[in-house]
Amino acid sequence: MEDQMHHDKGRTKNDFIDGKIKHLGSKDSEEPFFVASLDSLYMKHLRWVTKLPRVEPFYAVKCNGTPAVLKMLRALGTGFDCASKGEIKLAISIGATPNKIIYGNTTKALSHIRYACTHGVNVMTFDNLDELQKISVIHAKAKLLLRIAVDDSKSMTTHHSIFGARLETVNKLLERAKELSLEVIGVSFHVGSECTDNLVFKKVIGDARHVFDIANLLGFQMNLLDIGGGFSGRDDQQVKFNKFSEVINAALDEHFPADSGVKIIAEPGRYFVESAFTLVMNVISKTVITEDVDKPSEIKETSPNKMMMYFVNDGVSGSLSFVNIAHAHEKIEPFPHKTMETSEQKYLSVLWGPTCNIYDKITESYWLPELHIGDWLLLDNMGAYTLCLRTNFSGFERTRIYPVVTAETWHTLNLSHTYNIIL
Ligand SMILES: Cc1ncc(COP(=O)(O)O)c(C=O)c1O
């Protein structure tokens, strides 16, 4: 179904949304839906190769495993960072070859390591002695990346306390790998999702150099550096991405110059998909609160004495569970579809999902014009960590995805073969 490609000359995500809303209206249906712009992935790819020409991206599948997305990224030459047997299977199913897959999870189940081994996926990460032991028994020919710890306190999600070996433990880990005759070919790290401080990359690339030096002394031939993910995926964050790229390129040139023979890869997730997806939801219920609501005085002056509660048909138990992460609700910036008849006056509005659950609050208070039941609300930048984290709570179905692509991109990249569709 997700391969049901929608394209037309000059057709964009917005054109598709307009048509779909009209179509649903004619069928008396209000199903929510995602639209995924494959052109957006292509633009991101072009930006990446321009700004980080030495770094080969291995897309972090966990971020959004939509097959149409994975196929597009494969067509663009991207590799895949997989966290489990299921993701390796998925990557293989869309045609990724084993040399384009890394198994980037430091806590792997035995059967998943076996699956990687039998399917020729050799590059995998580790950060502790027990993982080394497991790998030596099941996949003795694996090519290992030692994941090192990063101070990720400047990122939206942090893994520091769980993942990555501290520098003082590196010697011991490498010595054990030697004893087990395992091949350690490089270093990996992940600065945490949505990193806000590019100097974190500068520091950890220097740390990685230090680990390479230790490994070389122990007789390893290291030739791969994996700089992880953490890059913002919003188009309005382009300047930030450019600044990050400058810092990363300078650190790579200093510690791993082009003639060092070290290949550089990364594991970007949200960078590729965040801005590609728009979620379109329908207002299924509404409550107007007219009592003297507890509002800050500056709001009382500008707002009439009522607040709105809207219930829409996707929510925190569905595609939007990421709002539970600190600060993530700031990403929720709903706006009505342009065909909706809305008031000039804006009201403080609380947005709820459809499950009648106290935890299904999408946004605390947001200024919106008055909406009506049946209106369509849109959320841009909904491609990262949305669908993949959904539950089936209260029996709501998975929100469908409609991938769209313009004829120009379709022909430029010769996508007929990729999607097995002749348009
Ligand atoms: C090991 C690893 N690599 C890459 C990523 C992708 O991160 P992002 O989507 O921020 O680029 C994650 C996400 O948590 C991760 O855990």
JSON list of N, CA and C in Angstrom, two decimals, residues 34 279 314-323 382 384-391 397-399:
[
{"chain": "A", "resi": 34, "resn": "PHE", "atom": "N", "xyz": [-0.79, 10.55, 6.76]},
{"chain": "A", "resi": 34, "resn": "PHE", "atom": "CA", "xyz": [0.52, 11.18, 6.60]},
{"chain": "A", "resi": 34, "resn": "PHE", "atom": "C", "xyz": [0.79, 11.33, 5.11]},
{"chain": "A", "resi": 279, "resn": "LEU", "atom": "N", "xyz": [1.55, 15.37, 8.98]},
{"chain": "A", "resi": 279, "resn": "LEU", "atom": "CA", "xyz": [0.41, 14.61, 9.51]},
{"chain": "A", "resi": 279, "resn": "LEU", "atom": "C", "xyz": [-0.85, 15.46, 9.37]},
{"chain": "A", "resi": 314, "resn": "ASP", "atom": "N", "xyz": [-5.63, 11.50, 15.73]},
{"chain": "A", "resi": 314, "resn": "ASP", "atom": "CA", "xyz": [-4.37, 10.81, 16.00]},
{"chain": "A", "resi": 314, "resn": "ASP", "atom": "C", "xyz": [-3.79, 11.51, 17.23]},
{"chain": "A", "resi": 315, "resn": "GLY", "atom": "N", "xyz": [-2.99, 10.80, 18.01]},
{"chain": "A", "resi": 315, "resn": "GLY", "atom": "CA", "xyz": [-2.54, 11.43, 19.25]},
{"chain": "A", "resi": 315, "resn": "GLY", "atom": "C", "xyz": [-1.35, 10.75, 19.88]},
{"chain": "A", "resi": 316, "resn": "VAL", "atom": "N", "xyz": [-1.20, 10.96, 21.17]},
{"chain": "A", "resi": 316, "resn": "VAL", "atom": "CA", "xyz": [-0.01, 10.53, 21.89]},
{"chain": "A", "resi": 316, "resn": "VAL", "atom": "C", "xyz": [0.08, 8.99, 21.96]},
{"chain": "A", "resi": 317, "resn": "SER", "atom": "N", "xyz": [-1.05, 8.32, 21.98]},
{"chain": "A", "resi": 317, "resn": "SER", "atom": "CA", "xyz": [-1.01, 6.85, 21.95]},
{"chain": "A", "resi": 317, "resn": "SER", "atom": "C", "xyz": [-0.82, 6.36, 20.52]},
{"chain": "A", "resi": 318, "resn": "GLY", "atom": "N", "xyz": [-0.94, 7.24, 19.56]},
{"chain": "A", "resi": 318, "resn": "GLY", "atom": "CA", "xyz": [-0.77, 6.88, 18.16]},
{"chain": "A", "resi": 318, "resn": "GLY", "atom": "C", "xyz": [0.57, 7.38, 17.65]},
{"chain": "A", "resi": 319, "resn": "SER", "atom": "N", "xyz": [0.53, 8.27, 16.70]},
{"chain": "A", "resi": 319, "resn": "SER", "atom": "CA", "xyz": [1.77, 8.69, 16.02]},
{"chain": "A", "resi": 319, "resn": "SER", "atom": "C", "xyz": [2.58, 9.72, 16.80]},
{"chain": "A", "resi": 320, "resn": "LEU", "atom": "N", "xyz": [2.02, 10.27, 17.88]},
{"chain": "A", "resi": 320, "resn": "LEU", "atom": "CA", "xyz": [2.67, 11.44, 18.49]},
{"chain": "A", "resi": 320, "resn": "LEU", "atom": "C", "xyz": [3.23, 11.17, 19.89]},
{"chain": "A", "resi": 321, "resn": "SER", "atom": "N", "xyz": [3.65, 9.94, 20.15]},
{"chain": "A", "resi": 321, "resn": "SER", "atom": "CA", "xyz": [4.11, 9.63, 21.51]},
{"chain": "A", "resi": 321, "resn": "SER", "atom": "C", "xyz": [5.40, 10.36, 21.85]},
{"chain": "A", "resi": 322, "resn": "PHE", "atom": "N", "xyz": [6.11, 10.86, 20.84]},
{"chain": "A", "resi": 322, "resn": "PHE", "atom": "CA", "xyz": [7.35, 11.57, 21.14]},
{"chain": "A", "resi": 322, "resn": "PHE", "atom": "C", "xyz": [7.12, 12.82, 21.98]},
{"chain": "A", "resi": 323, "resn": "VAL", "atom": "N", "xyz": [5.88, 13.31, 22.07]},
{"chain": "A", "resi": 323, "resn": "VAL", "atom": "CA", "xyz": [5.66, 14.53, 22.85]},
{"chain": "A", "resi": 323, "resn": "VAL", "atom": "C", "xyz": [5.96, 14.31, 24.33]},
{"chain": "A", "resi": 382, "resn": "MET", "atom": "N", "xyz": [6.80, 15.84, 10.79]},
{"chain": "A", "resi": 382, "resn": "MET", "atom": "CA", "xyz": [6.36, 14.69, 11.60]},
{"chain": "A", "resi": 382, "resn": "MET", "atom": "C", "xyz": [6.95, 13.37, 11.12]},
{"chain": "A", "resi": 384, "resn": "ALA", "atom": "N", "xyz": [10.02, 11.99, 12.05]},
{"chain": "A", "resi": 384, "resn": "ALA", "atom": "CA", "xyz": [11.00, 11.32, 12.92]},
{"chain": "A", "resi": 384, "resn": "ALA", "atom": "C", "xyz": [10.37, 10.82, 14.21]},
{"chain": "A", "resi": 385, "resn": "TYR", "atom": "N", "xyz": [10.54, 9.55, 14.49]},
{"chain": "A", "resi": 385, "resn": "TYR", "atom": "CA", "xyz": [10.08, 8.94, 15.75]},
{"chain": "A", "resi": 385, "resn": "TYR", "atom": "C", "xyz": [8.59, 9.20, 15.99]},
{"chain": "A", "resi": 386, "resn": "THR", "atom": "N", "xyz": [7.80, 9.02, 14.97]},
{"chain": "A", "resi": 386, "resn": "THR", "atom": "CA", "xyz": [6.35, 9.19, 15.11]},
{"chain": "A", "resi": 386, "resn": "THR", "atom": "C", "xyz": [5.67, 7.82, 14.95]},
{"chain": "A", "resi": 387, "resn": "LEU", "atom": "N", "xyz": [5.52, 7.39, 13.69]},
{"chain": "A", "resi": 387, "resn": "LEU", "atom": "CA", "xyz": [4.83, 6.12, 13.41]},
{"chain": "A", "resi": 387, "resn": "LEU", "atom": "C", "xyz": [5.46, 4.93, 14.11]},
{"chain": "A", "resi": 388, "resn": "CYS", "atom": "N", "xyz": [6.78, 4.94, 14.19]},
{"chain": "A", "resi": 388, "resn": "CYS", "atom": "CA", "xyz": [7.48, 3.77, 14.72]},
{"chain": "A", "resi": 388, "resn": "CYS", "atom": "C", "xyz": [7.23, 3.58, 16.21]},
{"chain": "A", "resi": 389, "resn": "LEU", "atom": "N", "xyz": [6.75, 4.60, 16.90]},
{"chain": "A", "resi": 389, "resn": "LEU", "atom": "CA", "xyz": [6.55, 4.49, 18.35]},
{"chain": "A", "resi": 389, "resn": "LEU", "atom": "C", "xyz": [5.07, 4.34, 18.72]},
{"chain": "A", "resi": 390, "resn": "ARG", "atom": "N", "xyz": [4.23, 4.15, 17.73]},
{"chain": "A", "resi": 390, "resn": "ARG", "atom": "CA", "xyz": [2.80, 4.15, 18.01]},
{"chain": "A", "resi": 390, "resn": "ARG", "atom": "C", "xyz": [2.35, 2.87, 18.74]},
{"chain": "A", "resi": 391, "resn": "THR", "atom": "N", "xyz": [1.21, 2.96, 19.40]},
{"chain": "A", "resi": 391, "resn": "THR", "atom": "CA", "xyz": [0.60, 1.78, 20.02]},
{"chain": "A", "resi": 391, "resn": "THR", "atom": "C", "xyz": [-0.79, 1.57, 19.39]},
{"chain": "A", "resi": 397, "resn": "GLU", "atom": "N", "xyz": [-6.57, 2.63, 14.49]},
{"chain": "A", "resi": 397, "resn": "GLU", "atom": "CA", "xyz": [-5.71, 2.02, 13.47]},
{"chain": "A", "resi": 397, "resn": "GLU", "atom": "C", "xyz": [-4.51, 2.89, 13.16]},
{"chain": "A", "resi": 398, "resn": "ARG", "atom": "N", "xyz": [-3.50, 2.24, 12.60]},
{"chain": "A", "resi": 398, "resn": "ARG", "atom": "CA", "xyz": [-2.28, 2.93, 12.18]},
{"chain": "A", "resi": 398, "resn": "ARG", "atom": "C", "xyz": [-2.64, 3.98, 11.12]},
{"chain": "A", "resi": 399, "resn": "THR", "atom": "N", "xyz": [-2.15, 5.17, 11.29]},
{"chain": "A", "resi": 399, "resn": "THR", "atom": "CA", "xyz": [-2.41, 6.23, 10.31]},
{"chain": "A", "resi": 399, "resn": "THR", "atom": "C", "xyz": [-1.69, 5.90, 9.00]}
]
